[in-house]
Rosetta silent file (secondary structure, phi, psi, omega in degrees, C-alpha in Angstrom):
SEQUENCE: XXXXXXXXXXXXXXXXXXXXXXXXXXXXXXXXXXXXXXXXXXXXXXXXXXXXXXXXXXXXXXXXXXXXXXXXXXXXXXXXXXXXXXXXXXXXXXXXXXXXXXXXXXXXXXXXXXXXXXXXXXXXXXXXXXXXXXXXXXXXXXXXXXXXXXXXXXXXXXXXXXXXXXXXXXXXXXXXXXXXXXXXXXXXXXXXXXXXXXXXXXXXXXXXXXXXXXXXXXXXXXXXXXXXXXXXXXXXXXXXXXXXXXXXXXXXXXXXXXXXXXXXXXXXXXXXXXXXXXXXXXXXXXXXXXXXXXXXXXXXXXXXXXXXXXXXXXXXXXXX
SCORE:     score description
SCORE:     0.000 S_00000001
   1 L     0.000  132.129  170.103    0.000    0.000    0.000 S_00000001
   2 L   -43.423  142.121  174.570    1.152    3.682   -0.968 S_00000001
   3 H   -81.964   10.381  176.579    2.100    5.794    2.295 S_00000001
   4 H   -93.168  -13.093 -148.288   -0.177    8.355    0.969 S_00000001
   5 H  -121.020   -8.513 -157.694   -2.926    5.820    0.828 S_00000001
   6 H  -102.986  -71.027  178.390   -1.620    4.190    3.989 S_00000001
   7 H   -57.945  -12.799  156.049   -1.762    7.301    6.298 S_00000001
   8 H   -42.440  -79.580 -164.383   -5.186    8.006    4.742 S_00000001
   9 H   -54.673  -53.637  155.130   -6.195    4.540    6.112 S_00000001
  10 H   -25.038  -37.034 -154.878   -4.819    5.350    9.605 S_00000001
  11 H  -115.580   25.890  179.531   -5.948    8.717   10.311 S_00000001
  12 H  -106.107  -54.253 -142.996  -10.092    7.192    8.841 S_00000001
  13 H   -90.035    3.391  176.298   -9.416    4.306   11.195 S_00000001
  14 H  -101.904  -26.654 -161.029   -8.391    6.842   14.485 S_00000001
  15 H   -97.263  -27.160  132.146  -11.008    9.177   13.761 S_00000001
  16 H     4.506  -84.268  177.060  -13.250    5.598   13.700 S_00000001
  17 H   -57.760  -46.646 -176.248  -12.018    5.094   16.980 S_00000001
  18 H   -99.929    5.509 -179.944  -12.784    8.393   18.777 S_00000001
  19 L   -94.998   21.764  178.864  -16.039    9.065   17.049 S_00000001
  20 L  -133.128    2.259 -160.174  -17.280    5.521   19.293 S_00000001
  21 L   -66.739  -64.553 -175.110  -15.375    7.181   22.034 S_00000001
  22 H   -51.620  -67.255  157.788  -18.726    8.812   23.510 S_00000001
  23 H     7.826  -45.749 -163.688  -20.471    5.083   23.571 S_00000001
  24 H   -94.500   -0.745  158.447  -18.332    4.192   26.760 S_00000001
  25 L    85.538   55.855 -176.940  -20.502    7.187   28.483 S_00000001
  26 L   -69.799  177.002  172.498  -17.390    8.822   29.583 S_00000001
  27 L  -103.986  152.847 -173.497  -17.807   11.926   32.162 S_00000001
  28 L   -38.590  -57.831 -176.469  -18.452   15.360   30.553 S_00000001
  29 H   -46.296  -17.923 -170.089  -15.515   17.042   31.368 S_00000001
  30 H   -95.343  -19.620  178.872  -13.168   14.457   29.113 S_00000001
  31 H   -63.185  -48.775  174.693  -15.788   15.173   26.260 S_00000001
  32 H   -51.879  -59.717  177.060  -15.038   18.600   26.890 S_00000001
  33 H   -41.315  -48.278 -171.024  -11.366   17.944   26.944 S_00000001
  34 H   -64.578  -48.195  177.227  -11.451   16.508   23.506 S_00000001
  35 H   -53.498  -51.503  156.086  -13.560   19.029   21.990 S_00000001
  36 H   -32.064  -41.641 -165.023  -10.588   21.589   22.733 S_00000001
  37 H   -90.229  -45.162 -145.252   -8.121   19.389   21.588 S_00000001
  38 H   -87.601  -38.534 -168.091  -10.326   18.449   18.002 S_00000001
  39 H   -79.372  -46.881  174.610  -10.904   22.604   17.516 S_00000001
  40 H   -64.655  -48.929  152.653   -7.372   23.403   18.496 S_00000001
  41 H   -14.646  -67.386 -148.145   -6.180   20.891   15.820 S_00000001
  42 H   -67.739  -14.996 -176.782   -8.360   22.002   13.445 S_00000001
  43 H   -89.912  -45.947 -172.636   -7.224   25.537   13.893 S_00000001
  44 H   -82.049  -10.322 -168.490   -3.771   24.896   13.871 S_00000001
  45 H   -83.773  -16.873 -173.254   -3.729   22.394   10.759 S_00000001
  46 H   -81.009  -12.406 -161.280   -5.553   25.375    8.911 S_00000001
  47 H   -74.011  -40.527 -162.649   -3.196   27.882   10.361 S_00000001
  48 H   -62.950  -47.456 -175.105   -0.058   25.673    8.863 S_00000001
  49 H   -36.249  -51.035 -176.703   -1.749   25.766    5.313 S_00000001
  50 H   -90.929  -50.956  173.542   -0.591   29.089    5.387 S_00000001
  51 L   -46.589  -51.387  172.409    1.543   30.041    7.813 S_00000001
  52 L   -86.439  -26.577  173.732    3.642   26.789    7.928 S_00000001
  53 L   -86.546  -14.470  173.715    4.202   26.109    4.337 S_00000001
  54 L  -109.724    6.012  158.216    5.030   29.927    3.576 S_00000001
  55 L    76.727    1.244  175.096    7.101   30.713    6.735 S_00000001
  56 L   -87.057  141.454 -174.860    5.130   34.000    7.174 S_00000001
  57 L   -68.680   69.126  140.837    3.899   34.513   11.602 S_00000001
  58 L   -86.746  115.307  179.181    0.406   34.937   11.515 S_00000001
  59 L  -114.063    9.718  152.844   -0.359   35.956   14.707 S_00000001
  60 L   -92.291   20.680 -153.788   -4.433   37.368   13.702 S_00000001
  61 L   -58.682  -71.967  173.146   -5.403   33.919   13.449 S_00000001
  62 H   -13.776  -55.594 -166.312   -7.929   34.746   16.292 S_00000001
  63 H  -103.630   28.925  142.272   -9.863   37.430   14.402 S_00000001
  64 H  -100.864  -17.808  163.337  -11.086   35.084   11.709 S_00000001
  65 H   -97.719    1.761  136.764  -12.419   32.819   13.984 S_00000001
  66 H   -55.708  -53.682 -139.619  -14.402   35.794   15.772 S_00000001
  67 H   -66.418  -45.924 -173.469  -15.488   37.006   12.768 S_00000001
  68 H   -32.157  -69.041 -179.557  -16.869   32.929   12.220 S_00000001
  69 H    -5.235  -70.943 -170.321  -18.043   33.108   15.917 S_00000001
  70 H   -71.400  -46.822  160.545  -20.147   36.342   15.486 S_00000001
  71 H   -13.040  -80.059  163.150  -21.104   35.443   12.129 S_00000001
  72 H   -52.775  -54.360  155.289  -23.261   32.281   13.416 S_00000001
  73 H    -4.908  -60.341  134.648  -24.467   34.302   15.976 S_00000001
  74 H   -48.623  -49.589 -172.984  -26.445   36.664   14.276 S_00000001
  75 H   -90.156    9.250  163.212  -27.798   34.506   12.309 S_00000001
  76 H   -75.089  -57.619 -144.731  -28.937   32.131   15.014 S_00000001
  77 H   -72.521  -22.631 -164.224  -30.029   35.175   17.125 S_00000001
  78 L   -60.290  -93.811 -164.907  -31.701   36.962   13.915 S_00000001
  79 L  -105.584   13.992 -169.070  -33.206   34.304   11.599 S_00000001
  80 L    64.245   11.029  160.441  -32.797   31.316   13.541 S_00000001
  81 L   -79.052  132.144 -147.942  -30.330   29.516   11.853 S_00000001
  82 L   -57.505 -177.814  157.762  -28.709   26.711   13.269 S_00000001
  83 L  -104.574   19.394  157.631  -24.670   27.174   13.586 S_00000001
  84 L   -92.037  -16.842  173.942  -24.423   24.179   12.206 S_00000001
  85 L  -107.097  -33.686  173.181  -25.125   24.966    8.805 S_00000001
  86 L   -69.685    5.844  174.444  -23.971   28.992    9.254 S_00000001
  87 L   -65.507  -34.546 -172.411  -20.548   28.146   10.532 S_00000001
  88 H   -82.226  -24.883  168.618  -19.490   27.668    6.778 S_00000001
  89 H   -81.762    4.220  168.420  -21.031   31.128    6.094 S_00000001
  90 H   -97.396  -36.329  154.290  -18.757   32.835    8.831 S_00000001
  91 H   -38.880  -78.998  149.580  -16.140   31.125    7.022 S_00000001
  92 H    -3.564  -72.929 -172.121  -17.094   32.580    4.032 S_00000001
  93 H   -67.864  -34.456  178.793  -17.424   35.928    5.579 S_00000001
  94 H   -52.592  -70.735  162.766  -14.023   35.176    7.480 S_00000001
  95 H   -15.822  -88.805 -171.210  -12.271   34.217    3.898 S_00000001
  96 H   -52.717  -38.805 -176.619  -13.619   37.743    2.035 S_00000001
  97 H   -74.381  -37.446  175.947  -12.544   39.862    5.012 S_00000001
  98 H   -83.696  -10.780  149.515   -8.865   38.057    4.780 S_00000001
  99 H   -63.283  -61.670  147.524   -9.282   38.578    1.095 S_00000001
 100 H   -24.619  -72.646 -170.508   -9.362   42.027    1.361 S_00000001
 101 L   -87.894    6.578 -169.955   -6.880   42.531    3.588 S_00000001
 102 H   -54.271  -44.365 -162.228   -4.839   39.707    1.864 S_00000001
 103 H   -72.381  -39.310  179.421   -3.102   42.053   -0.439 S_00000001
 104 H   -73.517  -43.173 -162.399   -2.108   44.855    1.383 S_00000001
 105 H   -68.450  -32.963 -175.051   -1.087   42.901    4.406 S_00000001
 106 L   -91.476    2.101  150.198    1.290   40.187    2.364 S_00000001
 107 L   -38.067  -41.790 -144.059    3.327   42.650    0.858 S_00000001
 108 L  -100.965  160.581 -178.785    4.545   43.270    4.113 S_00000001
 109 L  -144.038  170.312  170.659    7.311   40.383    5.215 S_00000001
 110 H    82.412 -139.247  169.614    9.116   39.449    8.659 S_00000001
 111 H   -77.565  -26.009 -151.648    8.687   41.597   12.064 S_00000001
 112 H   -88.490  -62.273 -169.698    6.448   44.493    9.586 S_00000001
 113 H   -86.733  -16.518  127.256    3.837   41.440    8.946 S_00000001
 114 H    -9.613  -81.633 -156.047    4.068   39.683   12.522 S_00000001
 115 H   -58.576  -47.108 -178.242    3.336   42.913   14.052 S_00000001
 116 H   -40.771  -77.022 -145.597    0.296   43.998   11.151 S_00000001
 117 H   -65.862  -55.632  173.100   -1.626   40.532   11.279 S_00000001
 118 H   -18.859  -81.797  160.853   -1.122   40.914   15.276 S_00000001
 119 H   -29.000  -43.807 -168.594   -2.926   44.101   15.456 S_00000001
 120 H   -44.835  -12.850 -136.947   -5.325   42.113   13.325 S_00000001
 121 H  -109.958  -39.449 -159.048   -7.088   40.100   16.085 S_00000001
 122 H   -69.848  -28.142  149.092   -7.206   43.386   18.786 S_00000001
 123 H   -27.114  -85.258  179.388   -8.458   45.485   15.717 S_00000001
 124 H   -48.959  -37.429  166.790  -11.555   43.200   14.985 S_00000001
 125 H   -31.790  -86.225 -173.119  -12.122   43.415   18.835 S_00000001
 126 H   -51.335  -13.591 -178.756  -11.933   47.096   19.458 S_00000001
 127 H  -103.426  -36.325 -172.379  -14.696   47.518   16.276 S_00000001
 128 H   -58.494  -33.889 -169.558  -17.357   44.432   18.000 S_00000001
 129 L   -45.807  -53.861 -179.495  -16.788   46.707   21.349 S_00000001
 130 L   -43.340  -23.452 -165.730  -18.354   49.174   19.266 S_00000001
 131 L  -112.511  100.268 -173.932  -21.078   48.064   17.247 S_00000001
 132 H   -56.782  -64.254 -153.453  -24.320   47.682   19.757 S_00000001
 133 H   -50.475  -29.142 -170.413  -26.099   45.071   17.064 S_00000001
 134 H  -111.089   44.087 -176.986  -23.276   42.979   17.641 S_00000001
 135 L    64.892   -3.391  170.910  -23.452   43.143   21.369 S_00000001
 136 L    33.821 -140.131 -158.051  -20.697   45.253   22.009 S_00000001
 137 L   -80.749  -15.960  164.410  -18.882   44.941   25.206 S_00000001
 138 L   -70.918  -52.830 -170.289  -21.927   42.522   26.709 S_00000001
 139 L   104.351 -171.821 -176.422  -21.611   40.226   24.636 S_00000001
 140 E  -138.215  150.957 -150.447  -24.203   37.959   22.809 S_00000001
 141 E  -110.623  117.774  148.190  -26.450   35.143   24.920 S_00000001
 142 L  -105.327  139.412  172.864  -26.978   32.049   22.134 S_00000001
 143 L   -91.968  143.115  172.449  -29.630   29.580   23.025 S_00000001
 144 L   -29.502  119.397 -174.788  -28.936   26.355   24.655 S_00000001
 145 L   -85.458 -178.851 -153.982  -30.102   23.556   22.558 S_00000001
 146 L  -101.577  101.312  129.252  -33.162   21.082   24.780 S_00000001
 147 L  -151.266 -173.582  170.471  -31.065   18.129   25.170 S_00000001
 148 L   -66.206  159.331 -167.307  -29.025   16.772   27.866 S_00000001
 149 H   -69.592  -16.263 -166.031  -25.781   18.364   28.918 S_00000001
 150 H   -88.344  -36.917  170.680  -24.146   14.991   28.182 S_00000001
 151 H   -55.074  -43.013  179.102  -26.192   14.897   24.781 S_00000001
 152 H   -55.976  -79.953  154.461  -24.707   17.992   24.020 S_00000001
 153 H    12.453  -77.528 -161.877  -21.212   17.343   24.439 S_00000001
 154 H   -69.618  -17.927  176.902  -21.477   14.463   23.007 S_00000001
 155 H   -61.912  -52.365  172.504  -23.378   16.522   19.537 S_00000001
 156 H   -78.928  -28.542  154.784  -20.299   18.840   19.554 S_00000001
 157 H    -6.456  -74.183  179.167  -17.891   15.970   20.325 S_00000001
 158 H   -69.083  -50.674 -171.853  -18.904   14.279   17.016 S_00000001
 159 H   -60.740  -57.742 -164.531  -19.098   17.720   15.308 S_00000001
 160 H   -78.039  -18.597 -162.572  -15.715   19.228   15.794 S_00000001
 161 H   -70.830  -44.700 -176.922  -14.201   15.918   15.283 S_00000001
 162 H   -37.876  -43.505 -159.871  -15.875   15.377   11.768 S_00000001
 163 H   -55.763  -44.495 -164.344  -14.597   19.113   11.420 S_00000001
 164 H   -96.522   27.605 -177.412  -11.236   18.723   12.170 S_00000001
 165 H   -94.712  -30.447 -174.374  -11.139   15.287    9.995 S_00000001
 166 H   -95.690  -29.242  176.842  -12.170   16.999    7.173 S_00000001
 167 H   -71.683  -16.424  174.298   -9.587   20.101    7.678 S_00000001
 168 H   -75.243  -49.894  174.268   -6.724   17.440    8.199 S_00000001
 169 H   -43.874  -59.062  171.566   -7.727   16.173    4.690 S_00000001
 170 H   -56.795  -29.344 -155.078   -7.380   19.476    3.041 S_00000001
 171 H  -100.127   -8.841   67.273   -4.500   20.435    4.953 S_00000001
 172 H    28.249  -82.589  157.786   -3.445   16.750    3.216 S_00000001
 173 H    -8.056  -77.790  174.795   -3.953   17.851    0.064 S_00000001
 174 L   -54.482  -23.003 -170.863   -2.339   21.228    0.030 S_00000001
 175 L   -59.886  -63.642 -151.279    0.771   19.052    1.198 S_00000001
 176 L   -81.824   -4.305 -165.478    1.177   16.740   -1.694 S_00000001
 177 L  -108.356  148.564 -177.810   -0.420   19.016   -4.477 S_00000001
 178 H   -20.656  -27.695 -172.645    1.783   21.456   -7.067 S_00000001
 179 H   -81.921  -21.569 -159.603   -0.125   24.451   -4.769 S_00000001
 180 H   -92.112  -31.389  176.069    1.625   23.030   -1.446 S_00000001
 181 H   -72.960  -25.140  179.840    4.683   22.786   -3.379 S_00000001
 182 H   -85.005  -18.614  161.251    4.747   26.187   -4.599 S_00000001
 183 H   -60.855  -38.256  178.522    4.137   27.257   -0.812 S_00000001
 184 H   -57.619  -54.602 -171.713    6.797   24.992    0.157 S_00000001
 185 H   -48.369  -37.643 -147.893    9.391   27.165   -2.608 S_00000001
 186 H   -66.282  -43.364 -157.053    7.939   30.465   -0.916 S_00000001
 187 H   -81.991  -61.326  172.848    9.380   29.275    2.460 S_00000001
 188 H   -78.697  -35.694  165.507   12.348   28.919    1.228 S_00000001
 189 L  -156.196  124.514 -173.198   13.222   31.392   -0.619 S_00000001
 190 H   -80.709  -37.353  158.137   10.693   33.627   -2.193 S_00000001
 191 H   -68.415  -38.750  159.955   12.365   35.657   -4.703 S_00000001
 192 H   -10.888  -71.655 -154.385   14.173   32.550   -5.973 S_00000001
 193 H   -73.591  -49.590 -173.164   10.743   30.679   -6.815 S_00000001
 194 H   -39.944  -36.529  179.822    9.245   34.157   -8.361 S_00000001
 195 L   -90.616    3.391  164.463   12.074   34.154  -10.797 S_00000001
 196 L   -70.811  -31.722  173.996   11.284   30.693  -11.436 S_00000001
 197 L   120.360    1.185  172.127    7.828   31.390  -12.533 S_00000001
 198 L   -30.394   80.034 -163.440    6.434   30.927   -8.969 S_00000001
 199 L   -91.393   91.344 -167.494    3.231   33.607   -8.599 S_00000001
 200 H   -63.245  -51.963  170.983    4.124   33.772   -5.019 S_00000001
 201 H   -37.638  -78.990  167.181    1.541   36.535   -4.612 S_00000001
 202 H   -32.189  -33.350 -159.935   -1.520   34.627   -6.340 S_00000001
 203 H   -93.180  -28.694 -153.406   -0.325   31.283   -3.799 S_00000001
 204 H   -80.678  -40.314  174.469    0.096   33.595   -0.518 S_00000001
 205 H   -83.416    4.233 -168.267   -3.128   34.514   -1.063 S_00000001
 206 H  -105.002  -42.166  159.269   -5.178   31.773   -1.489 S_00000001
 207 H   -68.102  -25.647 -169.811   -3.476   30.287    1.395 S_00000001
 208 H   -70.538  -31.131 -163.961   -4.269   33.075    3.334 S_00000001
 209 H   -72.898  -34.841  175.437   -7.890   33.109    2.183 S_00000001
 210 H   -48.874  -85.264  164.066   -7.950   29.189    2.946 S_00000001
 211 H    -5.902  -49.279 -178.384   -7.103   29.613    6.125 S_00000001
 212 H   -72.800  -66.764  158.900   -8.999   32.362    7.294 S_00000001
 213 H   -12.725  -61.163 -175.332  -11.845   30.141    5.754 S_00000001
 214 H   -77.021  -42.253  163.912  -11.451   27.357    7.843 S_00000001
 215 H   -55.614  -39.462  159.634  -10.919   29.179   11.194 S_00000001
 216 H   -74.578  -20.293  166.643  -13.959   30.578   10.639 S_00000001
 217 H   -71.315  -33.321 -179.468  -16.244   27.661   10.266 S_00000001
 218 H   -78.779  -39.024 -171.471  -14.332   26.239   13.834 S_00000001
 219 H   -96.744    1.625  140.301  -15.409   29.653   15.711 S_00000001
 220 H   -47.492  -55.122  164.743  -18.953   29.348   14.379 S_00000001
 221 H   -72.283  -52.053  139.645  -19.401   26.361   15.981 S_00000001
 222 H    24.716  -75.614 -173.960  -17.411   27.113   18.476 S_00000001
 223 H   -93.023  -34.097  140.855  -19.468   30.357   19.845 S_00000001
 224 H   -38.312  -59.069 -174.924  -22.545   27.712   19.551 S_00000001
 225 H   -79.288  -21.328  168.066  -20.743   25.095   22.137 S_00000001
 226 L   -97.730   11.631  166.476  -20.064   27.878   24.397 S_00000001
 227 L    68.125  -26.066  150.683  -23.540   29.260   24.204 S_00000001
 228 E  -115.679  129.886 -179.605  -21.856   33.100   24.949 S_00000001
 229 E  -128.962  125.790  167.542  -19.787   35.019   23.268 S_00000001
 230 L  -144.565  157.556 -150.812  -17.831   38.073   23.814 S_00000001
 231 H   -52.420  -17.884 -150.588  -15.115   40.152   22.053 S_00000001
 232 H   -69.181  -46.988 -167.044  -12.811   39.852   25.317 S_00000001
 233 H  -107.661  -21.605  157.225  -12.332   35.920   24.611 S_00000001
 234 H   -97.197   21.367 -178.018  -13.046   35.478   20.915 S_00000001
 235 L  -150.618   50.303  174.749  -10.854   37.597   19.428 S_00000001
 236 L   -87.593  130.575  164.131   -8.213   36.518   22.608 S_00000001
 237 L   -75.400   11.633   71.303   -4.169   36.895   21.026 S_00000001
 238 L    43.641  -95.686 -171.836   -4.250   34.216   23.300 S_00000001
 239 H   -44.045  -63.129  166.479   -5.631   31.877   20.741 S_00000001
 240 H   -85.555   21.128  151.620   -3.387   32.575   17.783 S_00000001
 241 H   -98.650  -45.423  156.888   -0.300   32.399   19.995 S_00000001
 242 H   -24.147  -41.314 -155.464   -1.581   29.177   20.757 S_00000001
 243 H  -101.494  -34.754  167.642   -2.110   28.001   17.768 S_00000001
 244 H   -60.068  -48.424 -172.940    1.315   29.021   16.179 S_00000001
 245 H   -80.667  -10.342  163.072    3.071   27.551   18.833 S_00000001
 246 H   -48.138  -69.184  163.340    0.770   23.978   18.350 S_00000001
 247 H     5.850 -104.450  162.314    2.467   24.150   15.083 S_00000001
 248 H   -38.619  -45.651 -153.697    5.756   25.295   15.630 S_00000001
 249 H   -89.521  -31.314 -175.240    6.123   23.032   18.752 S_00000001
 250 H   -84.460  -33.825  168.184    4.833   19.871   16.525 S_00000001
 251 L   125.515   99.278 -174.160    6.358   20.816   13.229 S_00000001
 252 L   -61.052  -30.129 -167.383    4.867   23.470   10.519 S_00000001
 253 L   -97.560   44.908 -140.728    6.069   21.542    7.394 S_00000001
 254 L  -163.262  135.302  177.509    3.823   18.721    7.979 S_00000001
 255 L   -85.760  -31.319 -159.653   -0.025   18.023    8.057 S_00000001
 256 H   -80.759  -23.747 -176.249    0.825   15.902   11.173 S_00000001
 257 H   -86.943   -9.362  170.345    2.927   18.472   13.378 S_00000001
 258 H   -77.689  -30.619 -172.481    0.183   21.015   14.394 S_00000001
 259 H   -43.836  -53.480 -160.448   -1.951   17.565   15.644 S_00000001
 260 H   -84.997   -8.871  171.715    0.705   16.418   17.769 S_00000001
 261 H  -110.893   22.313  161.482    1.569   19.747   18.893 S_00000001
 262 H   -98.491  -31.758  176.323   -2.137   20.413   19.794 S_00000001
 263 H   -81.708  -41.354  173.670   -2.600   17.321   21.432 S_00000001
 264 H   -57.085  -35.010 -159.566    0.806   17.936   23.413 S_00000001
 265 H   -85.640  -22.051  175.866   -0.115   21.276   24.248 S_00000001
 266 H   -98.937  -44.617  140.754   -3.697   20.707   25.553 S_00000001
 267 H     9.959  -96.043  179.743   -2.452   17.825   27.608 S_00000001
 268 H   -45.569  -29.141  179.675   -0.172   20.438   29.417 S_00000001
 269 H   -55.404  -64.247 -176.741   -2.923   23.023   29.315 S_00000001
 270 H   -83.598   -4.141  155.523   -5.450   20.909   31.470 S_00000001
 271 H   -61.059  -71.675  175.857   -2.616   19.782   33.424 S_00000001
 272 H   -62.797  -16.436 -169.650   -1.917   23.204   34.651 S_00000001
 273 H  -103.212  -53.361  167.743   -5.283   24.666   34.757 S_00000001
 274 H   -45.768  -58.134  179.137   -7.268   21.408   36.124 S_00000001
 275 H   -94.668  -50.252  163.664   -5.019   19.536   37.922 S_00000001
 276 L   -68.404  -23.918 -158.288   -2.281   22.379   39.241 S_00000001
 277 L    39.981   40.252  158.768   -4.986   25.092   39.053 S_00000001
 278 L   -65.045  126.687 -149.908   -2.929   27.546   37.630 S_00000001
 279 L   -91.491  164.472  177.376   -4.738   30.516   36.698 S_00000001
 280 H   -25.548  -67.865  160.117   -5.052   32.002   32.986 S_00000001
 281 H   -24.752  -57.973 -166.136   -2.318   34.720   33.609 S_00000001
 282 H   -75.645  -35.277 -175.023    0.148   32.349   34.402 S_00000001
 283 H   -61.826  -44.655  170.579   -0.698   30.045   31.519 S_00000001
 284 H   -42.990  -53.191 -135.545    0.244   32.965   28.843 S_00000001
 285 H   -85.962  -58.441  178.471    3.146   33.911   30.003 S_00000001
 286 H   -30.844  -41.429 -157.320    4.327   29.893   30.275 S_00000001
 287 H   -57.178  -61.185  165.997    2.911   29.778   26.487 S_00000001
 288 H    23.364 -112.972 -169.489    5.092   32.433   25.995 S_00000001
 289 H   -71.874  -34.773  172.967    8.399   31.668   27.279 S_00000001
 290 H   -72.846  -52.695 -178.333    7.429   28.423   25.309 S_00000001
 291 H   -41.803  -56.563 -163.860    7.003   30.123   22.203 S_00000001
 292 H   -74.313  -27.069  172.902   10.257   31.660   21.986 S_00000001
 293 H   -67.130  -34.688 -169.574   12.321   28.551   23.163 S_00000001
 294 H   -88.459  -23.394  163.532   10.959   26.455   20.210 S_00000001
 295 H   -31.901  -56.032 -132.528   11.726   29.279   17.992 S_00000001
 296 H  -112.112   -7.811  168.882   14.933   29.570   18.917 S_00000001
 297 H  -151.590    0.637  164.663   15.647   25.651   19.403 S_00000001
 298 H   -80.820  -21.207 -142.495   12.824   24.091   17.903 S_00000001
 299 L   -42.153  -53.472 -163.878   12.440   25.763   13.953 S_00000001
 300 L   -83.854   -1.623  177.940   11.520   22.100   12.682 S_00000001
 301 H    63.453 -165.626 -157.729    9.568   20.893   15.666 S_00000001
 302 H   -94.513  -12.653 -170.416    9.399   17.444   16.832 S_00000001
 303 H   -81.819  -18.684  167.447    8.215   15.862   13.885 S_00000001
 304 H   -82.486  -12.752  144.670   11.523   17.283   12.397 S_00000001
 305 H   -10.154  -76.591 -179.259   13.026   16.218   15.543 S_00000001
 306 H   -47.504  -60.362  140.630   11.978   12.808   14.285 S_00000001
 307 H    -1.085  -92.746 -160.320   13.158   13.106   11.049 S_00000001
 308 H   -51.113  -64.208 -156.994   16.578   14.126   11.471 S_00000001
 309 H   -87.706   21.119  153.696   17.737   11.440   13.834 S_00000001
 310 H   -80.312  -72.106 -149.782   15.391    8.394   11.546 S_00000001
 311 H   -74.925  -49.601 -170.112   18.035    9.361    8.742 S_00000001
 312 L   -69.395   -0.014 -173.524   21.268    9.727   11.098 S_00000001
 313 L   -89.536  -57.241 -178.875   20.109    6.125   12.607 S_00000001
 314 H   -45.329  -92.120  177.111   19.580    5.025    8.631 S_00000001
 315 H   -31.734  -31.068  167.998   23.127    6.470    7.726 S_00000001
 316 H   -67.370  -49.433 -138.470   24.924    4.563   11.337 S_00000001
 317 H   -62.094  -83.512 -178.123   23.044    1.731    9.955 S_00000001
 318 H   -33.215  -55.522 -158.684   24.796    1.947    6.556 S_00000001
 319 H   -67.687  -27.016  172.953   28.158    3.224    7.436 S_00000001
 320 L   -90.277    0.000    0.000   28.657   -0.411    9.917 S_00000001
């Protein structure tokens, strides 16, 4: 069997396995746990599309998966539409607002587009504070749906996992297809592949738009499973330092290294907040101080980690 066709078969027959997961009637909170770990995936493998195959820092990650959030929101609180089918139109709307700003913003390269997409997340914020229709600084009340708390769970459970099953596919995709390769060139050296015939521009943005896309359909539902939403916590830099370092700490040039550095990372998360009780505050600042160490000693993450010393074990092999 092909390893493309092989890892296929693998990641159908795990997502098998935790979608039968609910069945053993687990308690809520581990339901919970999971959902966090399935959305933070799903955020970071969309994040990678762009971020990790073109080596540019998004750090506004966050304020496309408000805009998703709010999106649903309305139109639950509005017209009554579920956020199960309007999550893909806060994508949508997520997508055209990073279209838009796609152009100006990717011009920019380095520390100048770090700091820009940053601003992006506290930006989208500082305009919801603002806007009474969208609940401004209160926030917006979504209703609860009539089932059990355990049905529920288990509804979103099943939901983000499908979600982030289907964003690992795409995020699949771009790896192996001509567009992931020309992302790949970007990362290394971008004026290179441009004189190559590369339309770096035309790729950056498309990733960007993907991306934006996806995160928005995850904070639609999202802002549904928490029932309340406000600007303070869905448009937290918080999230898309999170989500960079899930990445980064797992391995950006990979569909597989934001998983494993999402799964590592929420692990430690509910370790410290659950079990240590370590308050919010403290958790940033760890993320932090984490961030910059895997920067700075980390670039390929663990799955490159992995990598390197399978080939220097292959080469001892050979050389005795």
């Amino acid at each position: 069997m092909e390893k493309k066709n092989r890892s296929i078969l693998i990641l159908f027959l795990v997502v098998i396995g935790l979608g039968l997961f609910p069945f053993l009637r687990p308690d809520v909170y581990y339901l919970s746990a999971m959902f966090s770990l399935f959305m933070y995936a799903a955020l970071s493998c969309g994040w990678n599309i762009f971020g990790g195959y073109t080596g540019y820092m998004n750090f506004g990650h966050a304020a496309f998966f408000g805009i998703g959030a709010y999106t649903s929101s309305i139109m639950l609180l509005k017209l009554g539409l579920s956020p199960f089918y309007t999550s893909v139109l806060g994508g949508v709307i997520a997508a055209i607002v990073a279209g838009i700003i796609a152009w100006p913003c990717l011009r920019l390269r380095g520390p100048y587009f770090v700091l820009v997409t940053f601003c992006l997340g506290l930006s989208a914020r500082v305009v919801v504070i603002n806007v009474e229709s969208l609940g401004s600084s209160t926030g917006l009340w979504l209703p609860f749906m009539k089932v059990s708390m355990f049905a529920n769970r288990v509804i979103f459970y099943e939901i983000m996992l499908a979600l982030m099953f289907i964003v690992i596919l795409i995020a699949m995709w771009v790896e192996r297809s001509k567009f992931g390769l020309g992302l790949r060139s970007i990362f290394h050296d971008e004026d290179s592949a441009e004189t190559q015939g590369v339309n770096a521009t035309w790729l950056k943005i498309w990733a960007f738009v993907i991306s934006a896309f996806l995160a928005g359909v995850v904070g639609g539902i999202y802002a549904y499973y928490r029932s309340y939403i406000h600007p303070d916590f869905i448009f937290d830099v918080n999230i898309s330092v999170l989500v960079v370092l899930m990445a980064l700490l797992g391995g950006r040039k990979s569909w597989v290294g934001p998983i494993v550095g999402a799964s590592i990372l929420i692990i430690i998360n509910e370790l410290l907040t659950a079990a240590a009780g370590i308050g919010a505050e403290v958790s940033r600042i760890i993320y932090g101080l984490l961030l910059v160490v895997v920067i700075m000693y980390l670039p390929n993450g663990l799955i490159g980690l992995f990598r390197k010393s399978k080939v220097e074990g292959k080469t001892s092999r050979e050389s005795n």
